[in-house]
Short mmCIF file of C-alpha atoms in Angstrom, two decimals:
data_model
loop_
_atom_site.label_atom_id
_atom_site.label_comp_id
_atom_site.label_asym_id
_atom_site.label_seq_id
_atom_site.Cartn_x
_atom_site.Cartn_y
_atom_site.Cartn_z
CA MET A 1 -11.01 -48.28 -89.86
CA SER A 2 -8.95 -49.86 -92.60
CA PRO A 3 -6.11 -51.91 -91.03
CA HIS A 4 -4.61 -54.87 -92.82
CA LEU A 5 -5.73 -57.87 -90.74
CA ASP A 6 -2.71 -59.93 -91.84
CA VAL A 7 -0.44 -57.35 -90.15
CA VAL A 8 -2.59 -56.07 -87.25
CA ARG A 9 -4.35 -58.17 -84.63
CA VAL A 10 -7.48 -56.63 -83.01
CA GLU A 11 -7.55 -57.52 -79.32
CA ARG A 12 -10.46 -55.57 -77.87
CA VAL A 13 -13.25 -53.15 -78.88
CA TRP A 14 -15.25 -51.14 -76.33
CA VAL A 15 -17.08 -47.82 -75.88
CA ALA A 16 -15.93 -45.40 -73.19
CA GLY A 17 -17.08 -41.77 -72.82
CA GLY A 18 -18.91 -41.85 -76.16
CA VAL A 19 -15.75 -42.92 -78.01
CA VAL A 20 -15.28 -46.27 -79.75
CA ARG A 21 -11.88 -47.55 -78.61
CA VAL A 22 -10.01 -50.33 -80.39
CA ALA A 23 -6.98 -52.09 -78.85
CA ALA A 24 -4.74 -53.71 -81.45
CA SER A 25 -1.14 -54.79 -81.92
CA THR A 26 1.09 -55.62 -84.86
CA ARG A 27 1.94 -59.23 -85.65
CA GLU A 28 5.41 -60.72 -85.56
CA THR A 29 6.45 -60.22 -89.17
CA THR A 30 9.57 -59.10 -90.95
CA VAL A 31 9.72 -55.36 -91.64
CA ALA A 32 12.07 -53.59 -94.06
CA CYS A 33 14.35 -50.83 -92.80
CA PRO A 34 13.24 -47.45 -94.23
CA ASP A 35 16.86 -46.50 -95.08
CA CYS A 36 18.59 -49.59 -96.46
CA GLY A 37 15.53 -51.78 -97.13
CA ARG A 38 16.92 -54.82 -95.35
CA GLY A 39 14.28 -56.91 -93.54
CA SER A 40 14.41 -57.32 -89.78
CA ALA A 41 12.36 -59.20 -87.17
CA ARG A 42 14.58 -58.54 -84.11
CA VAL A 43 12.52 -56.51 -81.64
CA HIS A 44 14.06 -53.69 -79.67
CA SER A 45 10.87 -52.71 -77.77
CA ARG A 46 7.18 -51.91 -78.11
CA TYR A 47 5.23 -48.73 -77.60
CA CYS A 48 1.56 -47.67 -77.99
CA ARG A 49 0.33 -45.22 -80.63
CA SER A 50 -3.07 -43.48 -80.44
CA LEU A 51 -4.66 -43.02 -83.86
CA ALA A 52 -7.94 -41.25 -84.57
CA ASP A 53 -10.07 -42.78 -87.33
CA VAL A 54 -13.32 -41.86 -89.08
CA ALA A 55 -16.46 -42.00 -86.92
CA VAL A 56 -18.60 -45.15 -86.70
CA GLY A 57 -22.30 -44.87 -85.88
CA GLY A 58 -21.93 -41.20 -84.97
CA ARG A 59 -19.16 -41.93 -82.46
CA PRO A 60 -15.48 -40.99 -82.86
CA VAL A 61 -13.02 -43.88 -83.13
CA LEU A 62 -9.68 -44.10 -81.32
CA ILE A 63 -7.25 -46.92 -82.16
CA GLU A 64 -4.69 -47.81 -79.50
CA LEU A 65 -2.08 -49.65 -81.57
CA SER A 66 0.92 -51.41 -80.08
CA VAL A 67 3.80 -51.33 -82.55
CA ARG A 68 7.38 -52.63 -82.44
CA ARG A 69 10.70 -50.89 -82.61
CA LEU A 70 13.16 -53.11 -84.50
CA PHE A 71 16.91 -53.33 -84.90
CA CYS A 72 18.54 -52.86 -88.28
CA ASP A 73 21.30 -55.49 -88.50
CA SER A 74 22.90 -54.16 -91.69
CA PRO A 75 26.48 -53.01 -90.94
CA ARG A 76 26.35 -50.47 -93.80
CA CYS A 77 23.19 -48.74 -92.52
CA ASP A 78 23.48 -45.71 -90.26
CA ARG A 79 20.13 -46.37 -88.63
CA ARG A 80 20.31 -48.61 -85.52
CA THR A 81 16.58 -48.91 -84.75
CA PHE A 82 13.37 -48.02 -86.53
CA ALA A 83 9.62 -48.15 -85.80
CA GLU A 84 7.43 -50.27 -87.99
CA GLN A 85 4.62 -48.65 -90.01
CA VAL A 86 1.37 -50.30 -91.09
CA ASP A 87 0.42 -49.48 -94.66
CA GLY A 88 -2.99 -47.84 -94.81
CA LEU A 89 -3.10 -47.20 -91.06
CA THR A 90 -0.01 -45.36 -89.78
CA LYS A 91 2.50 -42.80 -90.97
CA ARG A 92 5.42 -41.24 -89.17
CA TYR A 93 4.49 -38.54 -86.61
CA ARG A 94 0.83 -38.72 -87.57
CA ARG A 95 -1.97 -39.25 -85.05
CA ARG A 96 -4.72 -39.81 -87.59
CA SER A 97 -5.35 -42.65 -89.98
CA PRO A 98 -4.73 -41.85 -93.68
CA LEU A 99 -8.49 -42.07 -94.31
CA LEU A 100 -9.27 -39.47 -91.65
CA GLN A 101 -6.36 -37.27 -92.70
CA HIS A 102 -7.62 -37.32 -96.28
CA LEU A 103 -11.08 -36.35 -95.03
CA VAL A 104 -9.65 -33.36 -93.13
CA GLU A 105 -7.58 -32.21 -96.11
CA MET A 106 -10.41 -32.50 -98.63
CA THR A 107 -12.77 -30.67 -96.28
CA GLY A 108 -10.25 -27.83 -96.14
CA VAL A 109 -10.00 -27.81 -99.94
CA LEU A 110 -13.76 -27.66 -100.43
CA LEU A 111 -14.89 -25.44 -97.54
CA ALA A 112 -11.75 -23.67 -96.28
CA GLY A 113 -11.29 -22.97 -92.57
CA ARG A 114 -14.51 -21.97 -90.86
CA GLY A 115 -16.87 -23.98 -93.05
CA GLY A 116 -14.58 -26.99 -92.92
CA ALA A 117 -14.37 -26.86 -89.13
CA ARG A 118 -18.17 -26.82 -88.88
CA LEU A 119 -18.53 -29.83 -91.17
CA LEU A 120 -15.83 -31.77 -89.31
CA GLN A 121 -17.62 -31.01 -86.04
CA ILE A 122 -20.69 -32.76 -87.45
CA LEU A 123 -18.50 -35.68 -88.53
CA LYS A 124 -17.17 -35.99 -84.94
CA VAL A 125 -13.72 -34.63 -85.83
CA PRO A 126 -13.32 -31.52 -83.64
CA LEU A 127 -10.80 -29.18 -85.23
CA SER A 128 -10.43 -25.41 -85.21
CA ARG A 129 -10.53 -23.40 -88.42
CA THR A 130 -6.83 -22.62 -88.13
CA SER A 131 -6.03 -26.33 -87.83
CA VAL A 132 -8.07 -27.05 -90.97
CA LEU A 133 -6.16 -24.37 -92.86
CA PHE A 134 -2.87 -25.71 -91.47
CA HIS A 135 -3.56 -29.18 -92.88
CA LEU A 136 -4.70 -27.66 -96.17
CA MET A 137 -1.49 -25.66 -96.59
CA ARG A 138 0.61 -28.78 -95.85
CA LEU A 139 -0.74 -30.41 -99.00
CA PRO A 140 1.99 -30.34 -101.65
CA LEU A 141 1.16 -28.64 -104.92
CA PRO A 142 1.60 -30.76 -108.05
CA PRO A 143 4.71 -29.95 -110.09
CA ALA A 144 4.05 -27.25 -112.69
CA ALA A 145 4.42 -29.12 -115.97
CA THR A 146 5.04 -27.09 -119.11
CA PRO A 147 1.82 -27.07 -121.17
CA ARG A 148 1.67 -26.97 -124.93
CA VAL A 149 -1.30 -24.54 -124.86
CA LEU A 150 -1.19 -21.93 -122.09
CA GLY A 151 -4.00 -19.61 -121.03
CA VAL A 152 -3.14 -16.31 -119.30
CA ASP A 153 -5.71 -14.01 -117.71
CA ASP A 154 -6.03 -11.58 -114.82
CA PHE A 155 -8.52 -11.31 -111.98
CA ALA A 156 -9.28 -8.81 -109.22
CA LEU A 157 -7.93 -9.73 -105.80
CA TYR A 158 -9.21 -6.70 -103.86
CA ARG A 159 -9.60 -3.00 -104.58
CA ASP A 160 -7.06 -2.10 -107.26
CA VAL A 161 -4.86 -5.18 -106.74
CA TYR A 162 -4.98 -7.80 -109.47
CA GLY A 163 -3.61 -11.29 -109.88
CA THR A 164 -2.61 -13.57 -112.75
CA LEU A 165 -3.87 -17.10 -113.37
CA LEU A 166 -2.17 -19.61 -115.71
CA VAL A 167 -4.26 -22.50 -117.05
CA ASP A 168 -3.34 -25.52 -119.16
CA GLY A 169 -5.45 -25.12 -122.29
CA GLU A 170 -5.52 -28.87 -122.99
CA THR A 171 -6.09 -30.42 -119.56
CA ARG A 172 -8.12 -27.37 -118.39
CA LEU A 173 -6.35 -27.44 -115.02
CA PRO A 174 -4.89 -24.34 -113.30
CA ILE A 175 -1.10 -24.30 -113.17
CA GLU A 176 -0.01 -21.23 -111.24
CA LEU A 177 -1.46 -18.17 -109.55
CA TRP A 178 0.32 -15.08 -108.28
CA GLU A 179 -0.36 -11.52 -107.24
CA GLY A 180 0.18 -8.82 -109.85
CA ARG A 181 -0.13 -8.68 -113.61
CA ASP A 182 3.30 -7.48 -114.65
CA ALA A 183 5.07 -8.43 -117.86
CA GLU A 184 8.20 -9.35 -115.90
CA GLN A 185 6.40 -12.09 -113.95
CA VAL A 186 4.99 -13.66 -117.12
CA THR A 187 8.38 -13.45 -118.80
CA ALA A 188 10.15 -15.09 -115.87
CA TRP A 189 7.66 -17.97 -115.71
CA LEU A 190 7.86 -18.65 -119.45
CA ARG A 191 11.67 -18.66 -119.37
CA THR A 192 11.73 -21.20 -116.56
CA HIS A 193 9.15 -23.36 -118.41
CA PRO A 194 10.32 -23.48 -122.04
CA GLY A 195 8.27 -25.38 -124.58
CA VAL A 196 4.98 -23.44 -124.66
CA GLU A 197 3.69 -23.41 -128.24
CA VAL A 198 0.38 -21.48 -128.02
CA VAL A 199 -0.61 -18.74 -125.55
CA CYS A 200 -4.24 -17.59 -125.30
CA ARG A 201 -4.75 -14.15 -123.77
CA ASP A 202 -6.91 -11.05 -123.92
CA GLY A 203 -5.87 -7.79 -125.55
CA SER A 204 -3.71 -6.69 -122.61
CA LEU A 205 -0.52 -4.93 -123.69
CA VAL A 206 1.23 -6.11 -120.49
CA TYR A 207 0.69 -9.80 -121.20
CA ARG A 208 1.53 -9.30 -124.86
CA GLN A 209 4.92 -7.86 -123.95
CA GLY A 210 5.62 -10.53 -121.33
CA ILE A 211 4.80 -13.38 -123.71
CA THR A 212 6.85 -11.84 -126.54
CA GLU A 213 9.92 -11.58 -124.30
CA GLY A 214 9.50 -14.90 -122.47
CA ALA A 215 8.41 -17.12 -125.37
CA PRO A 216 9.10 -15.33 -128.66
CA GLU A 217 8.45 -18.47 -130.71
CA ALA A 218 5.01 -19.13 -129.16
CA VAL A 219 1.90 -18.32 -131.19
CA GLN A 220 -0.20 -15.68 -129.42
CA VAL A 221 -4.00 -15.93 -129.72
CA SER A 222 -6.22 -12.98 -128.92
CA ASP A 223 -9.36 -14.52 -127.49
CA ARG A 224 -12.60 -14.25 -129.50
CA PHE A 225 -14.64 -13.51 -126.40
CA HIS A 226 -12.57 -10.45 -125.55
CA LEU A 227 -12.64 -9.29 -129.18
CA TRP A 228 -16.43 -9.46 -129.22
CA GLN A 229 -16.60 -7.87 -125.77
CA GLY A 230 -14.46 -4.96 -126.93
CA LEU A 231 -16.63 -4.47 -130.00
CA SER A 232 -19.81 -4.61 -127.90
CA LYS A 233 -18.43 -1.93 -125.57
CA ARG A 234 -17.79 0.36 -128.54
CA VAL A 235 -21.32 -0.25 -129.82
CA GLY A 236 -22.63 0.79 -126.40
CA ASP A 237 -20.56 3.99 -126.55
CA ILE A 238 -21.97 4.80 -130.00
CA ALA A 239 -25.54 4.16 -128.82
CA ALA A 240 -24.95 6.42 -125.82
CA ALA A 241 -23.56 9.17 -128.07
CA HIS A 242 -26.73 8.96 -130.21
CA ARG A 243 -29.10 8.89 -127.25
CA GLY A 244 -31.20 11.60 -128.87
CA CYS A 245 -32.02 9.29 -131.80
CA LEU A 246 -33.34 6.42 -129.68
CA ALA A 247 -36.81 7.91 -129.38
CA ALA A 248 -37.26 7.22 -133.10
CA ALA A 249 -37.46 3.50 -132.30
CA VAL A 250 -40.88 4.05 -130.68
CA PRO A 251 -43.81 4.72 -133.02
CA GLU A 252 -45.37 8.15 -132.63
CA PRO A 253 -48.77 8.08 -130.92
CA GLU A 254 -51.69 8.97 -133.14
CA ALA A 255 -52.98 12.37 -132.07
CA THR A 256 -55.49 14.70 -133.68
CA PRO A 257 -54.56 18.40 -133.42
CA SER A 258 -56.96 20.60 -131.52
CA GLN A 259 -58.76 23.34 -133.40
CA ASP A 260 -57.78 25.85 -130.71
CA GLU A 261 -54.03 25.14 -131.08
CA PRO A 262 -52.12 25.95 -134.27
CA VAL A 263 -50.54 23.08 -136.11
CA GLY A 264 -46.83 23.65 -136.43
CA PRO A 265 -43.55 23.31 -134.60
CA SER A 266 -43.75 22.55 -130.93
CA ASN A 267 -43.42 25.45 -128.53
CA GLN A 268 -41.34 23.36 -126.14
CA ALA A 269 -38.27 25.43 -127.05
CA ASP A 270 -39.73 28.28 -125.00
CA THR A 271 -39.59 26.41 -121.70
CA PRO A 272 -37.01 27.61 -119.14
CA ALA A 273 -35.28 24.23 -119.05
CA ARG A 274 -34.72 24.19 -122.80
CA ARG A 275 -33.52 27.82 -122.85
CA HIS A 276 -31.09 27.00 -120.02
CA ALA A 277 -29.76 23.94 -121.87
CA LYS A 278 -29.27 26.00 -125.02
CA ARG A 279 -27.31 28.70 -123.14
CA LEU A 280 -25.03 26.13 -121.49
CA PHE A 281 -24.48 24.31 -124.80
CA GLU A 282 -23.42 27.54 -126.52
CA ALA A 283 -21.18 28.60 -123.63
CA VAL A 284 -19.39 25.26 -123.43
CA HIS A 285 -18.88 24.90 -127.19
CA ALA A 286 -17.62 28.48 -127.41
CA VAL A 287 -14.65 27.30 -125.34
CA THR A 288 -14.20 23.68 -126.44
CA ASP A 289 -14.52 24.40 -130.18
CA THR A 290 -11.34 26.46 -129.96
CA GLY A 291 -9.41 23.33 -128.96
CA ARG A 292 -9.23 23.99 -125.22
CA SER A 293 -9.58 21.11 -122.75
CA ILE A 294 -12.57 20.12 -120.64
CA ASN A 295 -10.82 21.32 -117.46
CA ALA A 296 -10.14 24.72 -118.99
CA ALA A 297 -13.77 25.04 -120.08
CA ALA A 298 -14.95 24.08 -116.59
CA ARG A 299 -12.73 26.75 -114.98
CA GLU A 300 -13.83 29.45 -117.43
CA THR A 301 -17.57 28.74 -117.32
CA GLY A 302 -17.70 27.92 -113.60
CA LEU A 303 -19.49 24.62 -114.28
CA ASN A 304 -18.81 21.17 -112.97
CA ARG A 305 -16.41 19.13 -115.10
CA ARG A 306 -19.03 16.42 -115.67
CA THR A 307 -21.56 18.99 -116.87
CA VAL A 308 -19.00 20.47 -119.28
CA SER A 309 -18.11 16.98 -120.53
CA LYS A 310 -21.78 16.14 -121.16
CA TYR A 311 -22.42 19.31 -123.17
CA ALA A 312 -19.12 18.99 -125.04
CA ARG A 313 -19.99 15.47 -126.23
CA ALA A 314 -23.47 16.46 -127.40
CA ALA A 315 -23.92 17.32 -131.06
CA THR A 316 -26.99 19.51 -130.43
CA TRP A 317 -28.38 21.23 -127.35
CA GLN A 318 -31.60 19.17 -127.60
CA GLU A 319 -29.63 16.07 -126.52
CA CYS A 320 -28.94 17.70 -123.16
CA VAL A 321 -32.55 18.48 -122.30
CA ARG A 322 -33.98 16.17 -119.67
CA THR A 323 -37.24 14.82 -121.04
CA SER A 324 -40.09 13.46 -118.97
CA ARG A 325 -40.26 9.69 -118.86
CA PRO A 326 -43.41 8.07 -120.22
CA ARG A 327 -45.75 6.51 -117.72
CA ARG A 328 -45.26 2.82 -117.09
CA PRO A 329 -48.10 0.40 -117.88
CA THR A 330 -50.24 -0.49 -114.85
CA SER A 331 -52.93 -3.03 -113.98
CA LEU A 332 -55.57 -0.33 -114.65
CA ASP A 333 -54.71 0.10 -118.34
CA PRO A 334 -57.15 -2.60 -119.63
CA TYR A 335 -60.00 -0.71 -117.92
CA LEU A 336 -59.24 2.83 -119.14
CA ASP A 337 -61.72 2.62 -122.03
CA TYR A 338 -64.45 1.59 -119.60
CA LEU A 339 -63.59 4.52 -117.33
CA ARG A 340 -63.91 6.96 -120.25
CA GLN A 341 -67.22 5.44 -121.25
CA ARG A 342 -68.68 5.65 -117.73
CA TRP A 343 -67.38 9.21 -117.32
CA GLU A 344 -69.05 10.29 -120.55
CA GLU A 345 -72.27 8.62 -119.31
CA GLY A 346 -72.19 10.90 -116.27
CA GLU A 347 -70.70 8.68 -113.53
CA HIS A 348 -68.08 10.88 -111.81
CA ASN A 349 -67.89 9.18 -108.42
CA ALA A 350 -64.51 7.42 -108.01
CA THR A 351 -65.88 5.09 -105.32
CA VAL A 352 -68.68 3.84 -107.57
CA LEU A 353 -66.27 3.43 -110.48
CA HIS A 354 -63.93 1.43 -108.24
CA GLN A 355 -66.73 -0.90 -107.19
CA GLU A 356 -67.72 -1.47 -110.84
CA LEU A 357 -64.15 -2.28 -111.84
CA LEU A 358 -63.81 -4.72 -108.95
CA ALA A 359 -66.82 -6.57 -110.34
CA LYS A 360 -65.03 -6.75 -113.71
CA GLY A 361 -61.91 -8.32 -112.20
CA TYR A 362 -59.77 -5.29 -111.27
CA ARG A 363 -57.67 -5.95 -108.16
CA GLY A 364 -56.11 -2.52 -107.64
CA HIS A 365 -56.68 0.12 -104.97
CA TYR A 366 -59.31 2.86 -104.97
CA GLN A 367 -56.58 5.52 -104.91
CA ARG A 368 -55.43 4.51 -108.40
CA ILE A 369 -58.95 5.06 -109.75
CA LYS A 370 -59.11 8.45 -108.07
CA MET A 371 -55.79 9.50 -109.65
CA ALA A 372 -56.81 8.17 -113.08
CA VAL A 373 -60.01 10.25 -113.27
CA ALA A 374 -58.36 13.40 -111.87
CA PRO A 375 -57.43 14.71 -115.36
CA LEU A 376 -61.03 14.20 -116.48
CA ARG A 377 -62.24 16.53 -113.73
CA ARG A 378 -60.00 19.26 -115.19
CA GLY A 379 -61.19 18.62 -118.72
CA LEU A 380 -58.03 16.79 -119.75
CA PRO A 381 -57.75 13.30 -121.30
CA ILE A 382 -56.71 10.28 -119.27
CA ASP A 383 -52.95 9.79 -119.25
CA THR A 384 -52.53 6.69 -121.39
CA PRO A 385 -49.32 4.66 -121.18
CA ARG A 386 -46.73 5.19 -123.86
CA GLU A 387 -43.92 2.92 -124.83
CA ARG A 388 -40.56 4.02 -123.54
CA PRO A 389 -37.70 4.48 -125.98
CA PRO A 390 -34.98 1.83 -125.58
CA SER A 391 -31.89 2.58 -123.52
CA PRO A 392 -28.42 2.72 -125.13
CA ARG A 393 -27.52 -0.57 -123.45
CA GLN A 394 -30.64 -2.22 -124.84
CA VAL A 395 -29.93 -0.95 -128.35
CA ALA A 396 -26.33 -2.17 -128.12
CA ARG A 397 -27.57 -5.62 -127.06
CA TRP A 398 -30.00 -5.74 -129.99
CA ILE A 399 -27.26 -4.76 -132.46
CA THR A 400 -24.84 -7.42 -131.20
CA THR A 401 -27.51 -10.14 -131.10
CA THR A 402 -27.86 -12.48 -134.06
CA PRO A 403 -30.83 -11.25 -136.18
CA SER A 404 -32.48 -14.68 -136.10
CA ARG A 405 -32.55 -14.57 -132.28
CA ARG A 406 -34.12 -11.12 -131.96
CA SER A 407 -37.75 -10.74 -131.05
CA LEU A 408 -40.15 -9.24 -133.58
CA HIS A 409 -40.59 -6.21 -131.36
CA ALA A 410 -36.82 -5.59 -131.19
CA SER A 411 -36.43 -6.05 -134.94
CA GLU A 412 -39.21 -3.54 -135.64
CA GLN A 413 -37.71 -0.98 -133.27
CA LEU A 414 -34.27 -1.40 -134.84
CA ARG A 415 -35.77 -0.90 -138.30
CA ARG A 416 -37.29 2.44 -137.28
CA LEU A 417 -34.08 3.44 -135.52
CA PHE A 418 -31.85 2.64 -138.50
CA GLU A 419 -34.11 4.64 -140.82
CA HIS A 420 -33.65 7.64 -138.55
CA CYS A 421 -29.96 7.24 -137.57
CA PRO A 422 -27.52 6.22 -140.35
CA GLU A 423 -24.62 6.00 -137.85
CA LEU A 424 -26.29 3.20 -135.91
CA ASP A 425 -27.23 1.52 -139.19
CA CYS A 426 -23.57 1.60 -140.26
CA THR A 427 -22.52 0.24 -136.84
CA HIS A 428 -24.95 -2.66 -137.20
CA ASP A 429 -23.56 -3.57 -140.62
CA LEU A 430 -19.99 -3.56 -139.32
CA VAL A 431 -20.93 -5.71 -136.35
CA ARG A 432 -22.61 -8.26 -138.60
CA GLN A 433 -19.51 -8.39 -140.82
CA PHE A 434 -17.28 -9.19 -137.85
CA ALA A 435 -19.75 -11.78 -136.58
CA ALA A 436 -19.62 -13.46 -139.98
CA MET A 437 -15.82 -13.66 -139.73
CA LEU A 438 -16.09 -15.33 -136.33
CA ASP A 439 -18.77 -17.76 -137.51
CA THR A 440 -16.84 -18.87 -140.60
CA ARG A 441 -13.37 -18.51 -138.95
CA ASP A 442 -12.23 -16.58 -141.98
CA ALA A 443 -9.93 -13.62 -141.31
CA ALA A 444 -9.44 -12.67 -144.97
CA PRO A 445 -11.96 -9.77 -144.81
CA LEU A 446 -10.29 -8.37 -141.65
CA PRO A 447 -8.06 -5.71 -143.33
CA ALA A 448 -10.98 -4.35 -145.36
CA TRP A 449 -13.20 -4.40 -142.27
CA LEU A 450 -10.62 -2.42 -140.31
CA GLU A 451 -10.50 0.12 -143.12
CA HIS A 452 -14.30 0.46 -142.92
CA LEU A 453 -14.00 1.08 -139.17
CA THR A 454 -11.49 3.86 -139.76
CA ARG A 455 -13.65 5.51 -142.44
CA SER A 456 -16.87 5.23 -140.46
CA ARG A 457 -16.21 8.60 -138.74
CA LEU A 458 -17.23 6.99 -135.46
CA PRO A 459 -14.46 7.59 -132.88
CA PRO A 460 -15.12 4.40 -130.82
CA LEU A 461 -14.83 2.19 -133.92
CA ALA A 462 -11.79 4.05 -135.20
CA GLY A 463 -10.09 3.51 -131.84
CA LEU A 464 -10.94 -0.19 -131.97
CA ALA A 465 -9.41 -0.43 -135.45
CA SER A 466 -6.15 1.09 -134.18
CA ALA A 467 -6.03 -1.34 -131.24
CA ILE A 468 -6.64 -4.37 -133.48
CA ARG A 469 -3.99 -3.29 -135.98
CA GLU A 470 -1.38 -3.23 -133.19
CA ASP A 471 -2.22 -6.86 -132.36
CA GLN A 472 -3.46 -8.03 -135.76
CA SER A 473 -1.50 -11.29 -135.92
CA ALA A 474 -2.95 -12.48 -132.60
CA VAL A 475 -6.44 -11.37 -133.68
CA VAL A 476 -6.13 -13.40 -136.88
CA GLN A 477 -5.14 -16.44 -134.81
CA GLY A 478 -8.11 -15.85 -132.54
CA ILE A 479 -10.50 -15.79 -135.50
CA THR A 480 -9.09 -18.73 -137.44
CA THR A 481 -7.86 -21.18 -134.77
CA PRO A 482 -9.95 -23.19 -132.28
CA PHE A 483 -7.92 -21.95 -129.30
CA SER A 484 -9.64 -19.57 -126.89
CA SER A 485 -9.57 -18.32 -123.32
CA GLY A 486 -12.89 -19.92 -122.41
CA VAL A 487 -11.24 -22.28 -119.94
CA ASN A 488 -9.47 -19.28 -118.33
CA GLU A 489 -12.76 -17.48 -117.80
CA GLY A 490 -14.28 -20.60 -116.27
CA ARG A 491 -11.39 -21.01 -113.84
CA ILE A 492 -11.52 -17.35 -112.87
CA THR A 493 -15.26 -17.67 -112.20
CA ASP A 494 -14.49 -20.60 -109.90
CA LEU A 495 -11.67 -18.62 -108.28
CA LYS A 496 -14.04 -15.74 -107.49
CA LEU A 497 -16.45 -18.20 -105.92
CA GLN A 498 -13.71 -19.52 -103.63
CA LYS A 499 -12.82 -15.93 -102.68
CA ARG A 500 -16.42 -15.24 -101.68
CA ILE A 501 -16.60 -18.46 -99.67
CA MET A 502 -13.63 -17.16 -97.65
CA ALA A 503 -15.24 -13.70 -97.37
CA GLY A 504 -12.52 -12.18 -99.57
CA ARG A 505 -9.89 -12.54 -96.83
CA ALA A 506 -7.79 -15.31 -98.39
CA GLY A 507 -4.18 -14.56 -99.20
CA VAL A 508 -2.59 -15.63 -102.46
CA PRO A 509 -0.92 -18.81 -101.05
CA LEU A 510 -4.20 -20.11 -99.59
CA LEU A 511 -6.12 -19.15 -102.71
CA ARG A 512 -3.54 -20.95 -104.88
CA HIS A 513 -3.80 -24.14 -102.83
CA ARG A 514 -7.58 -24.20 -102.92
CA VAL A 515 -7.97 -23.39 -106.62
CA ILE A 516 -5.39 -25.92 -107.81
CA HIS A 517 -6.38 -28.75 -105.46
CA MET A 518 -10.10 -28.23 -106.05
CA ALA A 519 -9.64 -28.51 -109.81
CA ILE A 520 -7.70 -31.76 -109.33
CA LEU A 521 -10.35 -33.06 -106.91
CA ARG A 522 -13.16 -32.37 -109.36
CA ARG A 523 -11.25 -34.06 -112.16
CA HIS A 524 -10.67 -37.11 -109.94
CA TYR A 525 -14.35 -37.53 -109.02
CA GLN A 526 -15.87 -36.78 -112.44
#
């Protein structure tokens, strides 16, 4: 309870039915008319208001307040009578105290409907989830002030439906949220809010057009994060296209050729799988090399479109052969030398070998020992673990990582890989050049760097160069200025969290209320 004791007189406090009840009445004071502001103390009548307040000692509180209805004696006022209000305790048509009403509204902002109703039940404020959402939606949104620095970004609502979020780049508070990511919506908002000087965005053509039409004098900034993300995606595409070279990153195991086998090229080309891959490669390229499309090649060869696309992208038929994956390291690997030694000494019983390894600290199962010595029974060596070649995603991550932050193992693998594949070596050099531009915020080398991308003969990088040239002024601003879309990404991460809290069923109006009010609430209680 928070009544003003100079205005309200408490007459009685008692507990009935588990509820703390408070009987109170207003004092005989002069009250201003809500229309004309003239003070009045002439009483028309009294009536009793029931106000719920925050719980005390785990019990709900109900205030039974007797208030006056007064006459307005001003001849120029249209209102004849009015009910008095107690600041901090009553408001027109409301049956809760402002403190309890604020608690209900903030619970709806933080936890939405179902979660908010459960928390309020614990706080002895029984409300349904729909009532919590009703009070949340009654909260007025703050007026959308025109920011100097505006951030624009999109987010996924559900399936293929997207939304747009506007953020103030200086206060870091969300401004507006709507469904769709059309240029017309951005244009209309910017025209109704003139005065935006800087707009941070990603490389979207839709937003670029909307900003150009709605605020032609605003400086557009292509965000550094999205520039680096786009470059990283192209590096991943290049690594995937050179998948056949990735095995060069792993050192070749030392093997001594057998006297019974001739030393020379491997006879793996004679396997049925390799002959089949070679036939498909030749059949697909016989069609695609003439300039015909993937769909036409699929119809003519009778193969699946994905199979035709895989063989058409490959430079050699060896890239399409599925190779066996090396065995993963196991807990038995430290004891393989001991197993060889005991086998050569004549101990061929897997049970005895298992018992000996248990005494040496091995904690694995007997079946693993039995499988490990099975090749020895056939006169073959034990299958030792080999290091797997890195995946295209792993190589792309190594290339885009600062050299000083790479592990020694990654650096050594990249060195072997670059010696074998000049295309990946060239990609690494170009990535480091762009990273240097971002670190120093110097866009002077950008035109020459774009020319290197075009001449690299790598289609993903050439496509990136074309995309950057179309938006080069915004890219230069993104490299040289401190503005970025980092605050947009943070707000969108928070927005996705609120969507998941509401199980993805929130409409745009409810989502807008929660995102905007939650940001204000966090700023208030920082």
